[in-house]
PDB file of C-alpha atoms in Angstrom:
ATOM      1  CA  UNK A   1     -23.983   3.589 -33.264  1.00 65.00           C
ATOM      2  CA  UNK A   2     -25.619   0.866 -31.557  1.00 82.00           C
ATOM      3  CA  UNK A   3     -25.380  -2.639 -32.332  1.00 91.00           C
ATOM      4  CA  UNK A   4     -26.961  -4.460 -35.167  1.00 93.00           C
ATOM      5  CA  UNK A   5     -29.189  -6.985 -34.150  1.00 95.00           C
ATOM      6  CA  UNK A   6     -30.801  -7.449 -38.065  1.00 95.00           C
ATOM      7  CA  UNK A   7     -27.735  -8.699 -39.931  1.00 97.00           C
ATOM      8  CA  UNK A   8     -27.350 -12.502 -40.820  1.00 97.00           C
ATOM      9  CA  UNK A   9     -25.234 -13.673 -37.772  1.00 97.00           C
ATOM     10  CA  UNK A  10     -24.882 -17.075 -38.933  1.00 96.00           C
ATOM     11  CA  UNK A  11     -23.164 -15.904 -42.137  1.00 97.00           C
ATOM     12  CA  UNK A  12     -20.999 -13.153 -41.775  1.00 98.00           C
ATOM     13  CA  UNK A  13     -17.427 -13.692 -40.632  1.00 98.00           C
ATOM     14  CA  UNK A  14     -17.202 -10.640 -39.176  1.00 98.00           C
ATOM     15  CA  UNK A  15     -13.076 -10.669 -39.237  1.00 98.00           C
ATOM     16  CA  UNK A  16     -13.589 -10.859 -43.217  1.00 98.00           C
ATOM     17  CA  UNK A  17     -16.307  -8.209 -42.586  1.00 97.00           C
ATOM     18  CA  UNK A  18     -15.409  -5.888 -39.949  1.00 97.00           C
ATOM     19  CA  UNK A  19     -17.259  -2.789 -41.383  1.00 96.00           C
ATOM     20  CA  UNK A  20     -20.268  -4.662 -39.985  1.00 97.00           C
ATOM     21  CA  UNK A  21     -19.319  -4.624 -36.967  1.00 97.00           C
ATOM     22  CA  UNK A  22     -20.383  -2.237 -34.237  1.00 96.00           C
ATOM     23  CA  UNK A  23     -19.765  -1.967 -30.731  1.00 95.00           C
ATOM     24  CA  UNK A  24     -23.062  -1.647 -28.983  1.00 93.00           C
ATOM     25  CA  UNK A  25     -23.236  -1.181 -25.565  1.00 93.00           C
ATOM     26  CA  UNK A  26     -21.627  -3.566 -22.586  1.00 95.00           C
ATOM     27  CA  UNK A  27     -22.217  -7.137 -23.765  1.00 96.00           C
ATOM     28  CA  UNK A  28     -24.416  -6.748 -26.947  1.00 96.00           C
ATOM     29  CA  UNK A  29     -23.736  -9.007 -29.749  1.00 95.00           C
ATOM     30  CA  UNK A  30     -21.327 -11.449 -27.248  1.00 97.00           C
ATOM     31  CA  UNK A  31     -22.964 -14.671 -28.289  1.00 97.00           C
ATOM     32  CA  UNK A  32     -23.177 -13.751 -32.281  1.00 98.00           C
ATOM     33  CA  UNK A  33     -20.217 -12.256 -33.513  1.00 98.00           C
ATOM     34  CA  UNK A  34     -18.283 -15.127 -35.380  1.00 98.00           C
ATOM     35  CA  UNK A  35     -15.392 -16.246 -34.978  1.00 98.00           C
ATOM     36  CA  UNK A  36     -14.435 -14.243 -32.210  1.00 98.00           C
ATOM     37  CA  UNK A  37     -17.216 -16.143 -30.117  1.00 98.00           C
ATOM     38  CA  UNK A  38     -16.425 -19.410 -31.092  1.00 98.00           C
ATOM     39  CA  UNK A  39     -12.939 -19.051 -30.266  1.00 98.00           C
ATOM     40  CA  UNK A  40     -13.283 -17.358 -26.579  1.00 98.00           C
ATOM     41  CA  UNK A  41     -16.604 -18.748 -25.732  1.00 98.00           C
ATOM     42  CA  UNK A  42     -14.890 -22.117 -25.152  1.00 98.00           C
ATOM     43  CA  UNK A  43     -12.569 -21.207 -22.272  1.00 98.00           C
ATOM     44  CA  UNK A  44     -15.134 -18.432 -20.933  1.00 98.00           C
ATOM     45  CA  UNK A  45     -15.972 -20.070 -17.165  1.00 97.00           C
ATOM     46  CA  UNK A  46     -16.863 -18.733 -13.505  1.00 96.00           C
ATOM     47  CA  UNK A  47     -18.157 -21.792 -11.425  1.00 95.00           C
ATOM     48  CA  UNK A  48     -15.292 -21.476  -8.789  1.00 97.00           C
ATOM     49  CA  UNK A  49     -12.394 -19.100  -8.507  1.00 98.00           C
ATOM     50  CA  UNK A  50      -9.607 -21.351  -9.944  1.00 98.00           C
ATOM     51  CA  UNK A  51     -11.685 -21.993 -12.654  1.00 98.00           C
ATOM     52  CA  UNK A  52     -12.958 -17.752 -13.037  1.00 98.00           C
ATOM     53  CA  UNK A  53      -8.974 -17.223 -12.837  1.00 98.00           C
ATOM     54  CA  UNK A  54      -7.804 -19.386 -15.373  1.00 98.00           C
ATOM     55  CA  UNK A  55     -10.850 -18.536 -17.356  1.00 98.00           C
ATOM     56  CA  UNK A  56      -9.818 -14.863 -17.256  1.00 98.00           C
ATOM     57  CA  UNK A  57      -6.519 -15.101 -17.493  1.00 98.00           C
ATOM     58  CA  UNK A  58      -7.180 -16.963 -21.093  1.00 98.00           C
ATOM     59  CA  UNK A  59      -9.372 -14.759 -21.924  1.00 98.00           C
ATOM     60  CA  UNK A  60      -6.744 -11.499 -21.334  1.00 98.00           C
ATOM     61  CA  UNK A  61      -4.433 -13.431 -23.318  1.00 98.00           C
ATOM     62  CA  UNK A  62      -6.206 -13.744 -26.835  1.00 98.00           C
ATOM     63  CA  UNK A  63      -7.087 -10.188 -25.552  1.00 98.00           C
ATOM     64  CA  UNK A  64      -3.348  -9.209 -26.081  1.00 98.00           C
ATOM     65  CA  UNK A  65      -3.524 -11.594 -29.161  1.00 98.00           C
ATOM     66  CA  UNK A  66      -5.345  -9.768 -30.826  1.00 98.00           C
ATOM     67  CA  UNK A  67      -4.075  -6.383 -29.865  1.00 98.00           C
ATOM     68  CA  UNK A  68      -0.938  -7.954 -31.175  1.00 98.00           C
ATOM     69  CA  UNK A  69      -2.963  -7.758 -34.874  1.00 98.00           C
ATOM     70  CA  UNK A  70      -4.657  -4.754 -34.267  1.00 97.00           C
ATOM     71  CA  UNK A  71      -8.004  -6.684 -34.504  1.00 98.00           C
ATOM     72  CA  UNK A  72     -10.137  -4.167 -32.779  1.00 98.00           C
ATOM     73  CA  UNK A  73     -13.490  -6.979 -32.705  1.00 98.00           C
ATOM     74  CA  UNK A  74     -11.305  -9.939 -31.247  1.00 98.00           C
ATOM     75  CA  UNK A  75      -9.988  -7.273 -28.037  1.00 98.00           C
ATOM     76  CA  UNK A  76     -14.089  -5.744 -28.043  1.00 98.00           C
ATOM     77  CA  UNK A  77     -15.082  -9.471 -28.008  1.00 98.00           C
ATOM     78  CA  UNK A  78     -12.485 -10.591 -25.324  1.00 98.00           C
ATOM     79  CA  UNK A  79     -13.622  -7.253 -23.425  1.00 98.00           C
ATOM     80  CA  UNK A  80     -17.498  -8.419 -23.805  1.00 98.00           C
ATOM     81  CA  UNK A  81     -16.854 -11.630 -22.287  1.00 98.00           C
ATOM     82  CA  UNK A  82     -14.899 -10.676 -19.588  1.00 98.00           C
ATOM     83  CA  UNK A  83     -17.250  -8.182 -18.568  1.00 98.00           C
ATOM     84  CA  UNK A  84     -19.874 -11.058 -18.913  1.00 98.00           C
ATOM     85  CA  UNK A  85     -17.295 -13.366 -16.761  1.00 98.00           C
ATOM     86  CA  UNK A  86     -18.327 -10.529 -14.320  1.00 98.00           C
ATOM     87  CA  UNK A  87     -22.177 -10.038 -14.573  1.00 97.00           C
ATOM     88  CA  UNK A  88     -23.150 -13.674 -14.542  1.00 96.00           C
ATOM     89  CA  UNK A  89     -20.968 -14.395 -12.120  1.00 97.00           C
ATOM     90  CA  UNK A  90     -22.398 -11.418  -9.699  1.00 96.00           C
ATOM     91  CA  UNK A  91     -26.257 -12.892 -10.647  1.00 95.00           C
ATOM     92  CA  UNK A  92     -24.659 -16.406  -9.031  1.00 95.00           C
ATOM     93  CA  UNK A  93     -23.452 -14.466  -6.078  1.00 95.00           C
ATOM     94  CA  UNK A  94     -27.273 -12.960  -5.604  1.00 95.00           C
ATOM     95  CA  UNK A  95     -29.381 -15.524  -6.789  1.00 94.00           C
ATOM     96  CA  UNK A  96     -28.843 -19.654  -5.974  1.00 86.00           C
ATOM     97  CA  UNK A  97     -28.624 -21.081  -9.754  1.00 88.00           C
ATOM     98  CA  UNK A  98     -28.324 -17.745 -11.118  1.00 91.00           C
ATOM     99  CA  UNK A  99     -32.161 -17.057 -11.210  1.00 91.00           C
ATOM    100  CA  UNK A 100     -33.425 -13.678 -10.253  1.00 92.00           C
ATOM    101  CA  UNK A 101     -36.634 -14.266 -11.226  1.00 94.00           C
ATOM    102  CA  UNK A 102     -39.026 -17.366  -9.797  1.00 92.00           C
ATOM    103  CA  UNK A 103     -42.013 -18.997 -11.838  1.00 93.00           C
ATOM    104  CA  UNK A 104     -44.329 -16.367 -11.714  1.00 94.00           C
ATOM    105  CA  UNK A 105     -42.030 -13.278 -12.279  1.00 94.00           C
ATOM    106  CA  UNK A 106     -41.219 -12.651  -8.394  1.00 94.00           C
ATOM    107  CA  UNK A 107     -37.767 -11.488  -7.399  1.00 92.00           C
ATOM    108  CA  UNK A 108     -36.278 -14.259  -5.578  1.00 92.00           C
ATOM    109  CA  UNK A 109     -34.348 -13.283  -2.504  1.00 91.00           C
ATOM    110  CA  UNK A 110     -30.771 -12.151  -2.814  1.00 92.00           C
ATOM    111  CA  UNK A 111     -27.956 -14.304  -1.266  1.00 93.00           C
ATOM    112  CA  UNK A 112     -24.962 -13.591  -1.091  1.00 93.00           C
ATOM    113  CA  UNK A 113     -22.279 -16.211  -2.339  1.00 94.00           C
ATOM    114  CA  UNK A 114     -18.677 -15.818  -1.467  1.00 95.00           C
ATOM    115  CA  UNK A 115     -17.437 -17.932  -3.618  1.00 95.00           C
ATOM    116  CA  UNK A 116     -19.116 -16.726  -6.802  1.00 96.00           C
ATOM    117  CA  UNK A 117     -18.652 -13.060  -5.344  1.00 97.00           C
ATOM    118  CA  UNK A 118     -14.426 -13.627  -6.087  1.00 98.00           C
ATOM    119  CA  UNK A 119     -15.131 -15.282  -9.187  1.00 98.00           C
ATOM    120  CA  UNK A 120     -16.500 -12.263 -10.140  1.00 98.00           C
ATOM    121  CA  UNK A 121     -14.042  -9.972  -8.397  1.00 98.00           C
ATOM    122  CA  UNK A 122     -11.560 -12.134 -10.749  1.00 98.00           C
ATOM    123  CA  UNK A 123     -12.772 -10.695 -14.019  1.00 98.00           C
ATOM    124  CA  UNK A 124     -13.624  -7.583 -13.186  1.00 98.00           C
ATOM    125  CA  UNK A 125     -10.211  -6.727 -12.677  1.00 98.00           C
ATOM    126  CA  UNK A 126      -9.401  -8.052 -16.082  1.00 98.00           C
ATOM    127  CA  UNK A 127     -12.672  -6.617 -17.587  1.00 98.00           C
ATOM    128  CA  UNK A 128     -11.374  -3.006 -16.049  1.00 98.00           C
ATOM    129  CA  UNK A 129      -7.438  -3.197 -17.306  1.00 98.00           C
ATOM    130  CA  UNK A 130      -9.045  -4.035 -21.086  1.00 98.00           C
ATOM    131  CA  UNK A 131     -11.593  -0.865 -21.172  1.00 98.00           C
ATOM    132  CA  UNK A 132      -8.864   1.084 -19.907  1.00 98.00           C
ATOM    133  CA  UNK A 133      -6.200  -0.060 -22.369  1.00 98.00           C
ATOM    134  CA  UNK A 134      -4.802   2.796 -24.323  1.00 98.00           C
ATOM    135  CA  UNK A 135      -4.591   0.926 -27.610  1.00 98.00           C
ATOM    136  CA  UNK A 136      -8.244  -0.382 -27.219  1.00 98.00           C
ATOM    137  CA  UNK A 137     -10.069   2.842 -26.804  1.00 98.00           C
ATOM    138  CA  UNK A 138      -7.650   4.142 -30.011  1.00 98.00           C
ATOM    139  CA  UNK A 139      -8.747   1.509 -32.353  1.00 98.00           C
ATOM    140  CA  UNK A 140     -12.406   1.452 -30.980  1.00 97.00           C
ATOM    141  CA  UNK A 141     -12.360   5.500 -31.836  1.00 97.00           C
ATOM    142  CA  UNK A 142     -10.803   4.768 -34.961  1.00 97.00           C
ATOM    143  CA  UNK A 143     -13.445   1.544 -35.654  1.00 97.00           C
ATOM    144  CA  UNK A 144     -16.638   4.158 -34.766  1.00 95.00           C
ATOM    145  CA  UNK A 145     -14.771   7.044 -36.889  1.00 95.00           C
ATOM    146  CA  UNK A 146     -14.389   5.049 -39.738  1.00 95.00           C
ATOM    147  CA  UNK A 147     -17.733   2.569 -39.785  1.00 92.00           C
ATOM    148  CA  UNK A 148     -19.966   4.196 -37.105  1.00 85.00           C
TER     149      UNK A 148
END
């Protein structure tokens, strides 16, 4: 089932509420889903690769936190935003302030930016060992199963 963009974000808690959750596709839902944002946007960062790696390696940690619980949102959260850790940081290495676009719709020209390129590099290997973890994909099943 895709995500849900029509429920009343600024309400629902969705760890009270977790048949309301849905998993969507990649990153949708990353900046809504409360409290999971709240509590992993705040240490989500990419501007240089100390930064990216500490960043990720936080990140991995509530990850495992809230494996620890079995709270299926928290790890798809901490999975979103790693994988976001990733994108944004690969739009930095391509495009100088992170814009692809100019003024009037244009593609700017790609660059290439080593140091945002292994920022990047930095959480996709986290982003890959959470969508591979065994206990992940077995509670996101069960999740889907259960509330679609």
């Amino acid at each position: 089932m895709t995500f849900n963009y029509d429920l009343d974000f600024d309400n629902i808690d969705f760890r009270k509420n977790p048949e309301l959750y849905r998993v969507g596709r990649g990153e949708q839902g990353v900046l809504l889903v409360e409290p999971y944002k709240s509590e992993i946007l705040k240490h989500w960062r990419f501007k240089t690769p100390e930064i990216a790696k500490e960043s990720s390696d936080k990140i991995y940690q509530m990850f495992l936190d809230y494996k620890d619980k079995e709270d299926l949102i928290g790890m798809d959260m901490a999975r979103k935003f790693l994988q976001m850790g990733y994108t944004r940081a690969r739009r930095y290495t391509n495009y100088k302030g992170g814009k692809k676009y100019d003024d009037n719709g244009k593609v700017n020209e790609r660059q290439n930016d080593p140091v945002k390129a292994e920022s990047a590099a930095i959480f996709q290997e986290k982003w890959k060992i959470v969508r591979e973890d065994k206990d992940y994909l077995k509670l996101k099943k069960e999740h889907q199963k259960k509330y679609g």
